């Protein structure tokens, strides 16, 4: 095992750059939990993370339990801005390569879908997340930093496809970001 690399990714998971304007925005940690669940379930087998309905639904499931009332559950923002962590990268759709490399910020779900074919992780990180013991350790680091004391709840969430009965505002927001493809 590459101990230095594992330590590097553990620190990256602890130091995610998140919006703090209206309290800590949990978008990036929830996106990572969603990706980890898909790797664990075998629905992400290759190092290609597509912004598809299945990932969006998992993101919204986690959001229904862990999300913030002060933020909108928009998966496209963390999907795009996760690249600031330096372990999350993009494969651009044809004709959008320059846009992705230019540093332009994509602001809407439609812009992200139009420009990005898929995201991919550093190869070492993807390999770590494919190994159950290491995946569990990295998940524990993520949870302890961003959702302290909620390890048992997050384990339960990962074992279900059910949403928590959300507050009244959430179903409308969910429908804004979730459209089956």
mmCIF file of C-alpha atoms in Angstrom, residues 44-164:
data_model
loop_
_atom_site.group_PDB
_atom_site.id
_atom_site.type_symbol
_atom_site.label_atom_id
_atom_site.label_comp_id
_atom_site.label_asym_id
_atom_site.label_seq_id
_atom_site.Cartn_x
_atom_site.Cartn_y
_atom_site.Cartn_z
ATOM 1 C CA UNK A 44 -18.911 2.808 -11.050
ATOM 2 C CA UNK A 45 -16.474 0.152 -12.256
ATOM 3 C CA UNK A 46 -14.112 2.340 -14.251
ATOM 4 C CA UNK A 47 -12.606 5.639 -13.262
ATOM 5 C CA UNK A 48 -15.366 7.569 -15.027
ATOM 6 C CA UNK A 49 -17.943 9.475 -13.004
ATOM 7 C CA UNK A 50 -20.849 10.532 -15.175
ATOM 8 C CA UNK A 51 -23.322 13.178 -14.072
ATOM 9 C CA UNK A 52 -26.298 10.911 -14.668
ATOM 10 C CA UNK A 53 -29.621 10.368 -12.960
ATOM 11 C CA UNK A 54 -28.309 7.526 -10.777
ATOM 12 C CA UNK A 55 -25.552 9.660 -9.251
ATOM 13 C CA UNK A 56 -27.889 12.616 -8.869
ATOM 14 C CA UNK A 57 -30.457 10.455 -7.109
ATOM 15 C CA UNK A 58 -27.836 9.118 -4.692
ATOM 16 C CA UNK A 59 -26.600 12.650 -4.033
ATOM 17 C CA UNK A 60 -30.163 13.776 -3.285
ATOM 18 C CA UNK A 61 -30.725 10.750 -1.047
ATOM 19 C CA UNK A 62 -27.710 11.736 1.079
ATOM 20 C CA UNK A 63 -28.811 15.366 0.957
ATOM 21 C CA UNK A 64 -32.215 14.398 2.364
ATOM 22 C CA UNK A 65 -30.432 13.175 5.518
ATOM 23 C CA UNK A 66 -27.331 15.369 5.721
ATOM 24 C CA UNK A 67 -28.071 18.464 3.647
ATOM 25 C CA UNK A 68 -28.303 22.028 4.810
ATOM 26 C CA UNK A 69 -31.469 24.095 4.907
ATOM 27 C CA UNK A 70 -29.319 27.094 3.921
ATOM 28 C CA UNK A 71 -28.185 25.575 0.617
ATOM 29 C CA UNK A 72 -29.767 24.188 -2.522
ATOM 30 C CA UNK A 73 -29.132 20.524 -3.356
ATOM 31 C CA UNK A 74 -27.487 21.193 -6.717
ATOM 32 C CA UNK A 75 -25.065 18.394 -7.675
ATOM 33 C CA UNK A 76 -23.626 20.290 -10.648
ATOM 34 C CA UNK A 77 -21.802 22.803 -8.440
ATOM 35 C CA UNK A 78 -19.735 20.302 -6.429
ATOM 36 C CA UNK A 79 -19.315 18.135 -9.535
ATOM 37 C CA UNK A 80 -17.638 21.089 -11.237
ATOM 38 C CA UNK A 81 -15.888 22.722 -8.266
ATOM 39 C CA UNK A 82 -14.484 19.472 -6.831
ATOM 40 C CA UNK A 83 -11.581 20.003 -9.226
ATOM 41 C CA UNK A 84 -10.190 22.524 -6.746
ATOM 42 C CA UNK A 85 -9.199 19.506 -4.636
ATOM 43 C CA UNK A 86 -6.651 18.540 -7.320
ATOM 44 C CA UNK A 87 -7.732 14.858 -7.313
ATOM 45 C CA UNK A 88 -10.914 15.323 -9.405
ATOM 46 C CA UNK A 89 -10.481 15.879 -13.135
ATOM 47 C CA UNK A 90 -12.618 16.218 -16.267
ATOM 48 C CA UNK A 91 -12.859 14.634 -19.647
ATOM 49 C CA UNK A 92 -14.453 17.311 -21.787
ATOM 50 C CA UNK A 93 -17.094 16.730 -24.400
ATOM 51 C CA UNK A 94 -15.887 17.280 -27.932
ATOM 52 C CA UNK A 95 -15.475 20.971 -28.649
ATOM 53 C CA UNK A 96 -15.330 21.955 -24.950
ATOM 54 C CA UNK A 97 -11.720 21.066 -24.184
ATOM 55 C CA UNK A 98 -10.573 24.697 -24.245
ATOM 56 C CA UNK A 99 -13.472 25.828 -22.053
ATOM 57 C CA UNK A 100 -12.648 23.230 -19.388
ATOM 58 C CA UNK A 101 -8.934 24.087 -19.369
ATOM 59 C CA UNK A 102 -9.538 27.859 -19.422
ATOM 60 C CA UNK A 103 -10.727 28.130 -15.834
ATOM 61 C CA UNK A 104 -14.187 29.403 -16.789
ATOM 62 C CA UNK A 105 -16.710 28.571 -14.074
ATOM 63 C CA UNK A 106 -19.686 26.557 -15.207
ATOM 64 C CA UNK A 107 -22.704 27.655 -13.208
ATOM 65 C CA UNK A 108 -25.689 25.542 -14.205
ATOM 66 C CA UNK A 109 -26.483 21.863 -14.454
ATOM 67 C CA UNK A 110 -27.022 22.278 -18.208
ATOM 68 C CA UNK A 111 -23.623 23.973 -18.700
ATOM 69 C CA UNK A 112 -21.832 21.237 -16.764
ATOM 70 C CA UNK A 113 -23.607 18.466 -18.703
ATOM 71 C CA UNK A 114 -22.910 20.179 -22.020
ATOM 72 C CA UNK A 115 -19.173 20.685 -21.363
ATOM 73 C CA UNK A 116 -18.122 17.667 -19.290
ATOM 74 C CA UNK A 117 -18.359 14.098 -20.519
ATOM 75 C CA UNK A 118 -17.281 12.685 -17.165
ATOM 76 C CA UNK A 119 -15.103 13.337 -14.141
ATOM 77 C CA UNK A 120 -12.332 11.015 -13.055
ATOM 78 C CA UNK A 121 -10.197 10.664 -9.956
ATOM 79 C CA UNK A 122 -6.446 10.412 -9.565
ATOM 80 C CA UNK A 123 -5.651 6.794 -10.380
ATOM 81 C CA UNK A 124 -4.274 6.089 -6.888
ATOM 82 C CA UNK A 125 -7.429 7.449 -5.262
ATOM 83 C CA UNK A 126 -9.680 5.406 -7.529
ATOM 84 C CA UNK A 127 -7.665 2.270 -6.740
ATOM 85 C CA UNK A 128 -7.935 3.022 -3.014
ATOM 86 C CA UNK A 129 -11.705 3.445 -3.261
ATOM 87 C CA UNK A 130 -12.001 0.099 -5.039
ATOM 88 C CA UNK A 131 -10.407 -1.677 -2.054
ATOM 89 C CA UNK A 132 -13.017 -2.219 0.711
ATOM 90 C CA UNK A 133 -10.718 -1.706 3.720
ATOM 91 C CA UNK A 134 -9.077 1.417 2.344
ATOM 92 C CA UNK A 135 -12.417 2.758 1.073
ATOM 93 C CA UNK A 136 -13.807 2.304 4.576
ATOM 94 C CA UNK A 137 -10.873 4.206 6.093
ATOM 95 C CA UNK A 138 -11.178 7.115 3.666
ATOM 96 C CA UNK A 139 -14.948 7.205 4.198
ATOM 97 C CA UNK A 140 -14.384 7.343 7.963
ATOM 98 C CA UNK A 141 -12.023 10.305 7.489
ATOM 99 C CA UNK A 142 -14.623 12.090 5.357
ATOM 100 C CA UNK A 143 -17.415 11.425 7.847
ATOM 101 C CA UNK A 144 -15.417 12.365 10.946
ATOM 102 C CA UNK A 145 -14.477 15.718 9.409
ATOM 103 C CA UNK A 146 -17.748 16.730 7.739
ATOM 104 C CA UNK A 147 -20.440 14.748 9.585
ATOM 105 C CA UNK A 148 -18.991 13.999 13.040
ATOM 106 C CA UNK A 149 -20.892 11.439 15.078
ATOM 107 C CA UNK A 150 -22.961 10.336 12.083
ATOM 108 C CA UNK A 151 -21.017 7.263 10.973
ATOM 109 C CA UNK A 152 -23.827 4.817 11.850
ATOM 110 C CA UNK A 153 -26.425 6.968 10.078
ATOM 111 C CA UNK A 154 -24.283 7.262 6.957
ATOM 112 C CA UNK A 155 -23.731 3.498 6.946
ATOM 113 C CA UNK A 156 -27.530 3.074 7.045
ATOM 114 C CA UNK A 157 -27.989 5.618 4.242
ATOM 115 C CA UNK A 158 -25.480 3.750 2.067
ATOM 116 C CA UNK A 159 -27.511 0.550 2.490
ATOM 117 C CA UNK A 160 -30.812 2.015 1.323
ATOM 118 C CA UNK A 161 -32.272 3.811 -1.653
ATOM 119 C CA UNK A 162 -34.912 5.551 0.452
ATOM 120 C CA UNK A 163 -34.969 9.264 1.020
ATOM 121 C CA UNK A 164 -35.606 10.664 4.460
#
